[in-house]
Amino acid sequence: MEKTIKKRSQVDPKYTWATEDLYASDSDWEKDFIDTGKLIEKIQDYKGKLGSSANALVVYFKLLEEIVLKMDRVANYAQRKSDEDTKNTTYQDLASRLMNIYVAFQSANSFATNECLNISEDILNKFYKENKELLDYKRYIDEIRRQKEHILSEEQEKLLAEAGNLGDAPSTIFSMLSDADMEFPDVIGEDAKPQKLTHGTFISYLESSNREVRKDAFMKLYHTLDKFKNTSAATYFAQIKQLMFFAKARKYNSTLEAALDNTNVPVSVYKNLVKAVEDNMHYMHKYVKLRKKLLGLDELHMYDLYTTVVNNAEVKISFEEAKKNVMEAVAPLGKDYQAILKEGFENRWIDVYENEGKSSGAYSAGAKVHPYVLLNHTDSLDSEFTLAHEMGHSIHSYLSNKTQKPLDAEYVIFVAEVASTCNEALLMEYLLNKTTDKLERAYLINHFLEQFRGTIYRQTMFAEFEMITNEMAEKGMTLTADALSKVYYDLNVKYYGEDIVVDKEIAIEWARIPHFFYNFYVFQYATGYSAAIALSRKILDEGEEAVKNYKKFLSGGCSKTPIELLKIAGVDMTTAQPINEALKLFGTLIDELEELLAD
């Protein structure tokens, strides 16, 4: 694998995303940024008038839609350019100014929630009859009124809006520390030469068949993180403090309740996930024991969890080949789905390779002009699945944006991981059905098992860490580096079982997980994966009707509650059934892998 990290200016433009589809230049962005600020100022013209007539409400909502569309374009340019190179101070400035305009918008619009709440039910129903256009905004109005007990006075709402910059600070500090400032010692690679160690290359080293390379990368990354542990702990504690502040201000019982109520998901769904995974922990322990056996190790260590247990089957998968496989894998979803995927591949929706200062990881940003996908592709099977994953997000965004009005288009985070992981499940089924080689099948099943481990078990472990540490802070405990590391270490012991050496270095892993700054986001990877496994089987087994229902879900935005949208697709996430069935499949795959690799 090529470990040389290029500067942004050295990257072939065909492998970069087309930010010019947003703005041709920074000066064009600047003009729209100023225009957006002027539109925001106009909101004040409607203060005190929203309850006066149906027409006043309609005109206000049309202005709101215009602002949403403007801000979407302005925000995506600033954020995408900043993520191309987090060391570029020009785009750091644009991203910072973007946050300022968000705060200005929230502050200017702070009156609207209370004015909508103060309209009586009778008057509101009268308004719907007087102006049918208002019905286009009924879902939006209903969502405001649902949270009535957590809405404060106008002045208090304005104060909370203006505190938005403070609330965003921990995440910004983490990003600067992790992506821009923190540097790691070189790793001695498989060719015995020094290689660059970054967040983007770390997992590829852990996937190495050379155990010394794996151990070297593991130790150097976590020992470096340990040097910054107090800063990292203070940053994470600040994140939880700001969540506590906003939760308490809005009269929620906990940060967890506040986070989930924002997307209308019951707290019971979160806790059901943790319990269901704990009830099925024996499958995880069984897998760890099998991994130790297949690797032929006297001691299995944490740095042995990512390397394949199937020797001589790993292949390099170019970006072009990955695109071809993903395209063929999603064929069951129809030619119209494939056409959108083709458009993304051919029109530079994707920023493909790592460069110096580029934001780590991968994501899809659902811009209205078209989605933007950040990758750090490394020609591996894992990168192929990441491509499928992020394009699943992108097509979900694309269809919701095309189908729904602006205020109903953005789907909530609870359903966000379903479309992405459904694509992954379809890709796995495609690759398994295509192979006739026993060793290749074993290699793919090993990768499938890793998806279960990494997405259901690992993300639930993350979710449990978030839940525990938030509860600790809410009880008045100080989240020191040592306290956080103890919680994280103990969870690793519980999740991985007795057949692995839980190295003390893993205790600091919490300090490198950006999702801990996303406000109880990670549990949705696990619920989403469980739902996606169920939906992928419906699509493959039931055909046209299941595909039609799935596309209704993809086009739904936030037009219904997330639980209702998933029920349209055919999955009920208020029960543990999808999680239990997914983990039962995990157990079956463990048995098949053991049989395939039996002596």
Coordinates of C-alpha atoms in Angstrom, one line a residue:
M1 CA 0.0 0.0 0.0
E2 CA 1.2 3.5 -0.9
K3 CA 1.9 5.3 2.4
T4 CA 3.2 8.6 0.9
I5 CA 0.7 11.4 1.8
K6 CA 0.5 14.1 -0.8
K7 CA -0.1 17.8 -0.3
R8 CA -3.6 18.9 -1.4
S9 CA -2.1 20.8 -4.4
Q10 CA -0.5 17.5 -5.6
V11 CA -3.8 15.5 -5.8
D12 CA -5.2 14.8 -9.3
P13 CA -8.4 16.9 -9.5
K14 CA -10.4 14.0 -10.8
Y15 CA -10.1 12.4 -7.4
T16 CA -11.4 15.5 -5.6
W17 CA -14.9 16.7 -5.1
A18 CA -16.4 19.4 -7.2
T19 CA -16.7 22.3 -4.8
E20 CA -17.1 24.6 -7.9
D21 CA -20.6 23.1 -8.2
L22 CA -21.3 25.2 -5.0
Y23 CA -19.2 28.3 -5.8
A24 CA -16.7 29.0 -8.5
S25 CA -14.5 31.0 -6.1
D26 CA -14.2 32.2 -2.6
S27 CA -15.4 35.6 -3.6
D28 CA -18.7 34.1 -4.9
W29 CA -19.1 32.4 -1.5
E30 CA -18.4 35.7 0.2
K31 CA -21.2 37.4 -1.8
D32 CA -23.7 34.7 -1.0
F33 CA -22.6 34.7 2.7
I34 CA -23.4 38.4 2.9
D35 CA -26.7 37.9 1.1
T36 CA -27.6 35.1 3.5
G37 CA -27.0 37.5 6.4
K38 CA -29.3 40.0 4.9
L39 CA -32.0 37.4 4.5
I40 CA -31.6 36.4 8.1
E41 CA -32.2 40.1 9.1
K42 CA -35.5 40.0 7.3
I43 CA -36.8 37.4 9.8
Q44 CA -37.3 40.1 12.3
D45 CA -40.0 41.7 10.1
Y46 CA -42.3 38.8 11.1
K47 CA -41.7 39.1 14.8
G48 CA -45.1 39.4 16.6
K49 CA -47.0 38.6 13.4
L50 CA -47.0 34.8 13.0
G51 CA -50.3 34.3 14.8
S52 CA -52.0 37.1 13.0
S53 CA -53.1 35.2 9.9
A54 CA -52.5 32.1 7.8
N55 CA -50.9 34.3 5.1
A56 CA -48.4 35.7 7.5
L57 CA -47.4 32.1 8.5
V58 CA -47.0 31.0 4.9
V59 CA -44.9 34.0 3.9
Y60 CA -42.6 33.5 7.0
F61 CA -42.1 29.8 6.2
K62 CA -41.3 30.6 2.5
L63 CA -38.6 33.0 3.8
L64 CA -37.4 30.3 6.2
E65 CA -37.1 27.8 3.2
E66 CA -35.1 30.4 1.2
I67 CA -32.7 30.9 4.2
V68 CA -32.3 27.1 4.6
L69 CA -31.4 26.7 1.0
K70 CA -28.9 29.6 1.1
M71 CA -27.3 28.3 4.3
D72 CA -27.0 24.8 2.9
R73 CA -24.9 26.0 0.0
V74 CA -22.8 28.5 2.1
A75 CA -22.2 25.8 4.8
N76 CA -21.3 23.0 2.5
Y77 CA -18.7 25.1 0.7
A78 CA -17.0 26.3 3.9
Q79 CA -17.1 22.9 5.6
R80 CA -15.9 21.0 2.5
K81 CA -13.1 23.4 1.8
S82 CA -12.1 23.3 5.5
D83 CA -12.0 19.5 5.5
E84 CA -9.9 19.3 2.4
D85 CA -7.0 20.6 4.5
T86 CA -7.7 21.4 8.1
K87 CA -4.3 23.3 8.3
N88 CA -5.5 25.9 5.7
T89 CA -6.3 29.0 7.8
T90 CA -8.3 30.6 5.0
Y91 CA -10.9 27.9 5.3
Q92 CA -10.6 27.6 9.0
D93 CA -11.8 31.2 9.0
L94 CA -14.7 30.4 6.6
A95 CA -15.8 27.6 8.8
S96 CA -15.6 29.8 11.9
R97 CA -17.7 32.5 10.3
L98 CA -20.2 29.9 9.2
M99 CA -20.8 29.1 12.9
N100 CA -21.3 32.8 13.6
I101 CA -24.0 33.0 10.9
Y102 CA -25.8 29.9 12.3
V103 CA -25.8 31.6 15.7
A104 CA -27.2 34.8 14.1
F105 CA -29.9 32.8 12.4
Q106 CA -30.9 31.0 15.6
S107 CA -30.9 34.2 17.5
A108 CA -33.0 36.1 14.9
N109 CA -35.4 33.3 14.6
S110 CA -35.7 32.6 18.3
F111 CA -39.2 34.3 18.5
A112 CA -40.8 31.9 16.0
T113 CA -41.0 28.8 18.2
N114 CA -42.9 30.6 20.9
E115 CA -45.2 32.4 18.5
C116 CA -46.1 29.0 16.8
L117 CA -46.8 27.5 20.3
N118 CA -49.0 30.4 21.3
I119 CA -51.4 29.9 18.4
S120 CA -54.4 27.9 19.7
E121 CA -55.4 24.6 18.1
D122 CA -58.7 26.1 16.9
I123 CA -57.0 29.1 15.3
L124 CA -54.3 26.9 13.7
N125 CA -57.0 24.6 12.2
K126 CA -58.8 27.7 10.9
F127 CA -55.5 28.8 9.3
Y128 CA -55.1 25.5 7.5
K129 CA -58.6 25.9 6.0
E130 CA -58.0 29.5 5.0
N131 CA -54.7 28.9 3.2
K132 CA -54.0 25.4 1.9
E133 CA -50.3 26.2 1.3
L134 CA -49.9 26.2 5.1
L135 CA -50.5 22.4 5.0
D136 CA -47.1 22.1 3.4
Y137 CA -45.6 23.1 6.7
K138 CA -48.0 21.2 9.0
R139 CA -45.4 18.5 9.8
Y140 CA -42.9 21.2 10.8
I141 CA -45.4 23.0 13.0
D142 CA -46.5 19.8 14.6
E143 CA -42.9 19.0 15.5
I144 CA -42.4 22.4 17.2
R145 CA -45.6 21.9 19.2
R146 CA -44.6 18.3 20.2
Q147 CA -41.7 19.7 22.2
K148 CA -43.8 22.4 23.9
E149 CA -42.7 21.6 27.5
H150 CA -39.1 22.0 26.5
I151 CA -39.4 25.4 24.7
L152 CA -38.4 28.4 26.8
S153 CA -39.4 32.0 26.6
E154 CA -38.4 34.1 23.7
E155 CA -35.6 35.8 25.6
Q156 CA -34.3 32.5 27.0
E157 CA -34.4 30.9 23.5
K158 CA -32.4 33.8 22.1
L159 CA -29.8 33.4 24.9
L160 CA -29.5 29.7 24.2
A161 CA -29.1 30.4 20.5
E162 CA -26.3 32.9 21.2
A163 CA -24.6 30.3 23.4
G164 CA -24.3 28.0 20.3
N165 CA -20.7 29.0 19.6
L166 CA -19.7 27.9 23.1
G167 CA -21.5 24.6 22.7
D168 CA -19.6 23.9 19.5
A169 CA -16.2 24.7 21.0
P170 CA -15.3 21.2 22.4
S171 CA -15.8 19.6 19.0
T172 CA -13.8 22.2 17.2
I173 CA -10.9 21.9 19.7
F174 CA -11.0 18.1 19.4
S175 CA -10.8 18.4 15.6
M176 CA -7.9 20.8 15.7
L177 CA -6.0 18.7 18.2
S178 CA -6.6 15.4 16.5
D179 CA -6.5 16.3 12.8
A180 CA -4.3 19.4 12.6
D181 CA -1.9 19.4 15.5
M182 CA -1.3 15.9 16.6
E183 CA 1.5 14.0 14.8
F184 CA 2.6 10.4 15.3
P185 CA 6.0 8.7 15.0
D186 CA 6.7 6.8 11.9
V187 CA 5.8 3.1 11.8
I188 CA 8.3 0.5 10.6
G189 CA 6.4 -0.9 7.7
E190 CA 6.4 -4.4 6.1
D191 CA 9.4 -3.4 4.0
A192 CA 11.3 -2.5 7.2
K193 CA 11.2 1.2 6.2
P194 CA 9.6 4.1 8.1
Q195 CA 6.1 4.8 7.0
K196 CA 3.8 7.7 7.9
L197 CA 1.3 7.0 10.8
T198 CA -1.9 9.0 10.7
H199 CA -5.5 8.5 11.8
G200 CA -6.2 7.7 8.1
T201 CA -3.5 5.0 7.8
F202 CA -3.8 3.5 11.3
I203 CA -6.3 0.8 10.6
S204 CA -4.5 -0.3 7.5
Y205 CA -1.4 -1.0 9.7
L206 CA -3.6 -3.0 12.1
E207 CA -4.8 -5.1 9.0
S208 CA -1.2 -6.0 8.2
S209 CA -0.3 -9.7 8.3
N210 CA 3.0 -8.7 10.0
R211 CA 2.3 -8.7 13.7
E212 CA 5.3 -6.4 14.5
V213 CA 3.8 -3.8 12.2
R214 CA 0.4 -4.1 13.9
K215 CA 2.0 -3.8 17.4
D216 CA 4.2 -0.9 16.4
A217 CA 1.4 1.2 15.0
F218 CA -0.9 0.3 18.0
M219 CA 1.7 1.3 20.5
K220 CA 2.9 4.5 18.8
L221 CA -0.6 5.8 18.2
Y222 CA -1.9 5.1 21.7
H223 CA 1.3 6.2 23.5
T224 CA 1.1 9.5 21.6
L225 CA -2.6 9.9 22.5
D226 CA -1.6 9.2 26.1
K227 CA 0.7 12.2 26.1
F228 CA -2.3 14.5 25.4
K229 CA -4.7 12.6 27.7
N230 CA -5.4 15.5 30.1
T231 CA -6.2 17.9 27.3
S232 CA -8.4 15.2 25.6
A233 CA -10.2 14.5 28.9
A234 CA -10.8 18.2 29.5
T235 CA -12.2 18.6 26.0
Y236 CA -14.5 15.6 26.3
F237 CA -15.7 16.7 29.8
A238 CA -16.4 20.2 28.3
Q239 CA -18.5 18.5 25.6
I240 CA -20.6 16.7 28.3
K241 CA -20.9 19.9 30.4
Q242 CA -22.4 21.8 27.4
L243 CA -24.8 18.9 26.8
M244 CA -25.8 19.1 30.4
F245 CA -26.3 22.8 30.3
F246 CA -28.6 22.7 27.3
A247 CA -30.5 19.6 28.6
K248 CA -31.1 21.2 32.0
A249 CA -32.1 24.6 30.4
R250 CA -34.7 22.7 28.3
K251 CA -36.0 20.8 31.3
Y252 CA -34.9 17.3 30.3
N253 CA -34.1 14.7 32.9
S254 CA -30.8 13.8 31.2
T255 CA -28.5 14.5 28.2
L256 CA -29.6 11.2 26.7
E257 CA -33.2 12.1 26.9
A258 CA -32.5 15.5 25.3
A259 CA -30.5 14.0 22.5
L260 CA -33.1 11.4 21.6
D261 CA -36.1 13.6 21.9
N262 CA -34.6 16.0 19.4
T263 CA -35.2 13.2 16.8
N264 CA -38.3 11.8 18.4
V265 CA -36.8 8.5 19.4
P266 CA -37.7 6.9 22.7
V267 CA -34.9 6.5 25.3
S268 CA -36.0 2.9 25.6
V269 CA -34.7 2.2 22.0
Y270 CA -31.2 3.2 23.2
K271 CA -31.3 1.1 26.3
N272 CA -32.9 -1.9 24.5
L273 CA -30.0 -1.9 22.2
V274 CA -27.4 -2.1 25.0
K275 CA -29.4 -4.8 26.7
A276 CA -29.9 -6.8 23.5
V277 CA -26.2 -6.7 22.7
E278 CA -25.3 -7.7 26.3
D279 CA -27.8 -10.6 26.0
N280 CA -26.0 -11.8 22.9
M281 CA -22.4 -11.2 24.1
H282 CA -21.7 -14.9 23.9
Y283 CA -21.5 -14.6 20.1
M284 CA -18.8 -12.0 20.4
H285 CA -16.8 -14.0 22.9
K286 CA -17.1 -17.0 20.6
Y287 CA -15.8 -15.0 17.7
V288 CA -12.8 -13.7 19.7
K289 CA -12.0 -17.3 20.7
L290 CA -12.2 -18.4 17.0
R291 CA -10.0 -15.5 15.9
K292 CA -7.3 -16.5 18.4
K293 CA -7.5 -20.1 17.2
L294 CA -7.3 -19.3 13.5
L295 CA -4.4 -16.9 14.0
G296 CA -2.6 -19.6 15.9
L297 CA -1.6 -17.3 18.8
D298 CA -0.9 -18.2 22.4
E299 CA -2.1 -14.7 23.3
L300 CA -4.5 -12.6 21.2
H301 CA -3.9 -8.9 21.7
M302 CA -6.0 -5.8 20.8
Y303 CA -3.8 -5.1 17.9
D304 CA -4.7 -8.6 16.4
L305 CA -8.4 -7.7 16.0
Y306 CA -8.3 -6.2 12.5
T307 CA -6.0 -8.5 10.5
T308 CA -7.6 -11.2 8.4
V309 CA -7.7 -14.7 9.8
V310 CA -7.7 -16.0 6.2
N311 CA -4.2 -16.1 4.8
N312 CA -3.3 -15.5 1.1
A313 CA -6.7 -14.3 0.2
E314 CA -6.4 -10.6 0.6
V315 CA -6.4 -8.6 -2.6
K316 CA -6.0 -4.9 -3.5
I317 CA -9.1 -3.3 -4.8
S318 CA -8.6 -0.2 -6.8
F319 CA -11.1 2.7 -6.6
E320 CA -12.3 1.9 -10.1
E321 CA -12.9 -1.7 -9.3
A322 CA -14.7 -0.8 -6.1
K323 CA -17.0 1.5 -8.0
K324 CA -17.8 -1.3 -10.4
N325 CA -18.6 -3.8 -7.7
V326 CA -20.8 -1.4 -5.8
M327 CA -22.7 -0.5 -8.9
E328 CA -23.4 -4.2 -9.6
A329 CA -24.2 -5.0 -6.0
V330 CA -27.1 -2.5 -5.8
A331 CA -28.7 -3.8 -9.0
P332 CA -31.6 -5.3 -7.0
L333 CA -32.6 -1.7 -6.1
G334 CA -33.3 -1.0 -9.8
K335 CA -31.8 1.0 -12.7
D336 CA -33.1 4.3 -11.3
Y337 CA -31.0 3.8 -8.1
Q338 CA -28.0 2.8 -10.2
A339 CA -28.4 5.9 -12.4
I340 CA -28.0 8.2 -9.3
L341 CA -25.0 6.2 -8.2
K342 CA -23.5 6.6 -11.7
E343 CA -24.1 10.3 -11.6
G344 CA -22.2 10.6 -8.4
F345 CA -19.3 8.5 -9.7
E346 CA -18.9 10.5 -12.9
N347 CA -19.5 14.0 -11.6
R348 CA -17.0 14.2 -8.8
W349 CA -19.3 13.9 -5.8
I350 CA -16.3 12.1 -4.1
D351 CA -13.0 13.3 -2.5
V352 CA -11.1 10.0 -2.8
Y353 CA -7.6 9.9 -1.3
E354 CA -5.9 11.1 1.9
N355 CA -3.8 14.3 1.7
E356 CA -1.9 16.2 4.3
G357 CA -4.3 17.9 6.7
K358 CA -7.4 16.3 5.2
S359 CA -10.1 15.4 7.7
S360 CA -9.8 11.8 8.8
G361 CA -12.5 9.1 8.3
A362 CA -15.3 9.2 5.8
Y363 CA -18.7 10.9 5.5
S364 CA -21.4 12.0 3.2
A365 CA -22.7 15.6 3.3
G366 CA -26.2 15.8 1.8
A367 CA -25.9 19.2 0.1
K368 CA -28.9 20.3 -2.0
V369 CA -26.9 20.8 -5.1
H370 CA -25.7 17.2 -4.8
P371 CA -24.1 15.1 -2.0
Y372 CA -20.4 15.3 -1.2
V373 CA -18.5 12.3 0.0
L374 CA -15.2 12.3 1.9
L375 CA -13.1 9.2 1.7
N376 CA -9.6 8.3 2.6
H377 CA -9.4 5.3 0.2
T378 CA -6.6 2.8 0.6
D379 CA -7.4 0.1 -2.1
S380 CA -8.7 -2.4 0.5
L381 CA -11.8 -4.4 0.9
D382 CA -12.7 -2.1 3.8
S383 CA -12.4 1.0 1.6
E384 CA -14.7 -0.7 -0.9
F385 CA -17.3 -1.1 1.7
T386 CA -16.8 2.4 2.9
L387 CA -17.6 3.6 -0.6
A388 CA -20.8 1.6 -0.6
H389 CA -21.7 2.9 2.8
E390 CA -21.2 6.6 2.0
M391 CA -23.0 6.4 -1.3
G392 CA -25.9 4.9 0.5
H393 CA -26.0 8.0 2.6
S394 CA -25.7 10.1 -0.5
I395 CA -28.6 8.5 -2.4
H396 CA -30.7 8.8 0.7
S397 CA -30.0 12.5 0.8
Y398 CA -30.4 12.9 -2.9
L399 CA -33.9 11.3 -2.9
S400 CA -35.1 13.1 0.2
N401 CA -33.9 16.4 -1.2
K402 CA -35.7 15.7 -4.5
T403 CA -38.9 14.5 -3.0
Q404 CA -39.5 16.6 0.1
K405 CA -39.8 20.3 0.6
P406 CA -36.7 22.0 2.2
L407 CA -38.0 21.9 5.8
D408 CA -38.9 18.2 5.5
A409 CA -35.9 17.0 3.5
E410 CA -33.2 16.4 6.1
Y411 CA -33.7 13.0 7.6
V412 CA -32.8 12.6 11.3
I413 CA -29.7 10.8 12.5
F414 CA -31.6 7.7 13.8
V415 CA -32.4 6.6 10.2
A416 CA -29.2 7.9 8.7
E417 CA -27.2 4.7 9.1
V418 CA -29.8 2.4 7.5
A419 CA -29.4 3.3 3.9
S420 CA -25.6 3.2 4.2
T421 CA -25.4 -0.2 5.8
C422 CA -28.1 -1.6 3.6
N423 CA -25.7 -0.9 0.7
E424 CA -22.9 -2.7 2.6
A425 CA -25.1 -5.7 3.2
L426 CA -26.1 -5.9 -0.5
L427 CA -22.4 -5.6 -1.5
M428 CA -21.5 -8.4 0.8
E429 CA -24.3 -10.7 -0.6
Y430 CA -23.1 -9.8 -4.1
L431 CA -19.5 -10.7 -3.4
L432 CA -20.4 -13.9 -1.6
N433 CA -22.6 -15.0 -4.5
K434 CA -19.9 -14.2 -7.1
T435 CA -17.1 -16.2 -5.6
T436 CA -16.6 -19.9 -6.2
D437 CA -13.4 -20.1 -4.2
K438 CA -13.5 -21.5 -0.7
L439 CA -10.7 -19.4 0.6
E440 CA -12.1 -16.2 -0.9
R441 CA -15.5 -17.0 0.6
A442 CA -13.9 -17.4 4.0
Y443 CA -12.1 -14.1 3.6
L444 CA -15.4 -12.3 2.8
I445 CA -17.1 -14.0 5.7
N446 CA -14.3 -12.8 7.9
H447 CA -14.9 -9.3 6.7
F448 CA -18.7 -9.7 7.2
L449 CA -18.0 -10.8 10.8
E450 CA -15.8 -7.7 11.3
Q451 CA -18.7 -5.6 10.2
F452 CA -20.9 -7.1 12.9
R453 CA -18.1 -6.7 15.4
G454 CA -17.3 -3.2 14.4
T455 CA -20.8 -1.9 13.8
I456 CA -23.1 -3.7 16.3
Y457 CA -20.8 -4.7 19.2
R458 CA -18.1 -1.9 19.0
Q459 CA -20.6 0.9 18.4
T460 CA -22.8 -0.3 21.2
M461 CA -19.7 -0.4 23.4
F462 CA -19.2 3.3 22.4
A463 CA -22.8 4.0 23.1
E464 CA -22.5 2.4 26.6
F465 CA -19.3 4.5 27.2
E466 CA -21.2 7.7 26.3
M467 CA -24.2 6.7 28.5
I468 CA -22.0 5.8 31.5
T469 CA -19.8 8.9 31.3
N470 CA -22.7 11.3 30.8
E471 CA -24.4 9.7 33.9
M472 CA -21.2 10.1 35.8
A473 CA -21.0 13.8 35.0
E474 CA -24.7 14.2 35.8
K475 CA -24.0 12.8 39.3
G476 CA -21.4 15.4 39.8
M477 CA -18.3 13.3 39.1
T478 CA -15.2 14.8 37.5
L479 CA -14.3 13.1 34.2
T480 CA -10.5 12.9 34.5
A481 CA -8.4 11.1 32.0
D482 CA -7.9 8.2 34.5
A483 CA -11.6 8.0 35.2
L484 CA -12.5 7.9 31.5
S485 CA -9.8 5.4 30.7
K486 CA -11.0 3.0 33.5
V487 CA -14.5 3.1 32.1
Y488 CA -13.3 2.4 28.6
Y489 CA -10.9 -0.3 29.7
D490 CA -13.5 -2.2 31.7
L491 CA -16.0 -2.1 28.7
N492 CA -13.3 -3.6 26.5
V493 CA -12.9 -6.4 29.0
K494 CA -16.7 -7.0 29.1
Y495 CA -17.2 -6.9 25.3
Y496 CA -14.1 -8.9 24.2
G497 CA -14.1 -11.6 26.9
E498 CA -11.4 -13.8 28.4
D499 CA -9.7 -15.1 25.3
I500 CA -7.9 -11.8 24.5
V501 CA -5.3 -9.8 26.3
V502 CA -6.9 -6.4 26.8
D503 CA -3.8 -4.2 26.5
K504 CA -3.6 -1.3 28.9
E505 CA -3.0 1.1 25.9
I506 CA -6.5 0.5 24.6
A507 CA -7.8 2.4 27.7
I508 CA -7.0 5.7 26.0
E509 CA -8.8 4.9 22.7
W510 CA -11.7 7.1 23.7
A511 CA -9.5 10.1 23.0
R512 CA -9.4 9.4 19.3
I513 CA -13.1 8.8 18.6
P514 CA -14.6 11.9 16.9
H515 CA -18.2 10.6 17.2
F516 CA -18.1 11.1 21.0
F517 CA -18.6 14.8 20.1
Y518 CA -21.7 14.0 18.0
N519 CA -24.2 13.9 21.0
F520 CA -25.2 10.2 21.3
Y521 CA -24.8 9.5 17.6
V522 CA -23.0 6.1 17.6
F523 CA -25.8 3.9 18.9
Q524 CA -27.5 4.5 15.6
Y525 CA -24.7 2.7 13.7
A526 CA -25.8 -0.4 15.6
T527 CA -29.5 0.0 15.3
G528 CA -29.1 1.1 11.7
Y529 CA -27.0 -2.0 10.8
S530 CA -29.5 -4.3 12.5
A531 CA -32.3 -2.7 10.4
A532 CA -30.2 -2.8 7.3
I533 CA -29.5 -6.5 7.6
A534 CA -33.3 -7.1 7.9
L535 CA -34.1 -4.8 4.9
S536 CA -31.4 -6.2 2.6
R537 CA -32.9 -9.6 3.1
K538 CA -36.4 -8.3 2.3
I539 CA -35.0 -6.7 -0.8
L540 CA -33.3 -9.9 -2.0
D541 CA -36.1 -12.3 -0.9
E542 CA -39.3 -10.3 -1.7
G543 CA -38.2 -8.2 -4.7
E544 CA -40.3 -5.4 -6.2
E545 CA -42.6 -4.7 -3.3
A546 CA -39.8 -4.6 -0.7
V547 CA -37.8 -2.3 -3.1
K548 CA -40.8 0.0 -3.5
N549 CA -41.2 0.3 0.3
Y550 CA -37.5 0.9 0.8
K551 CA -37.4 3.7 -1.7
K552 CA -40.4 5.3 0.0
F553 CA -38.2 5.3 3.1
L554 CA -35.3 6.7 1.3
S555 CA -37.5 9.5 -0.1
G556 CA -39.1 10.3 3.3
G557 CA -36.7 12.8 4.7
C558 CA -38.2 13.7 8.1
S559 CA -41.8 13.7 6.8
K560 CA -42.7 11.1 9.5
T561 CA -41.1 10.0 12.7
P562 CA -38.0 7.8 12.3
I563 CA -39.8 4.8 13.8
E564 CA -42.7 5.3 11.4
L565 CA -40.4 5.6 8.4
L566 CA -38.6 2.4 9.3
K567 CA -42.0 0.7 9.7
I568 CA -42.8 1.8 6.1
A569 CA -39.7 0.0 5.0
G570 CA -40.6 -3.1 7.0
V571 CA -38.7 -2.9 10.3
D572 CA -39.8 -2.2 13.9
M573 CA -36.9 -0.8 15.9
T574 CA -39.0 -0.4 19.1
T575 CA -38.4 -4.1 19.6
A576 CA -35.2 -6.1 20.1
Q577 CA -36.1 -8.5 17.2
P578 CA -34.0 -6.9 14.5
I579 CA -30.9 -6.8 16.8
N580 CA -31.4 -10.4 17.9
E581 CA -31.9 -11.7 14.4
A582 CA -28.8 -9.8 13.1
L583 CA -26.7 -11.3 15.9
K584 CA -28.1 -14.7 15.3
L585 CA -26.8 -14.4 11.7
F586 CA -23.5 -13.3 13.2
G587 CA -23.4 -16.6 15.1
T588 CA -24.2 -18.6 12.0
L589 CA -21.4 -16.9 10.1
I590 CA -18.9 -17.7 12.9
D591 CA -19.8 -21.4 12.5
E592 CA -19.5 -21.3 8.7
L593 CA -16.1 -19.6 8.9
E594 CA -14.8 -22.2 11.4
E595 CA -16.1 -25.0 9.1
L596 CA -14.5 -23.4 6.0
L597 CA -11.1 -23.1 7.7
A598 CA -11.2 -26.4 9.5
D599 CA -8.0 -28.5 9.1

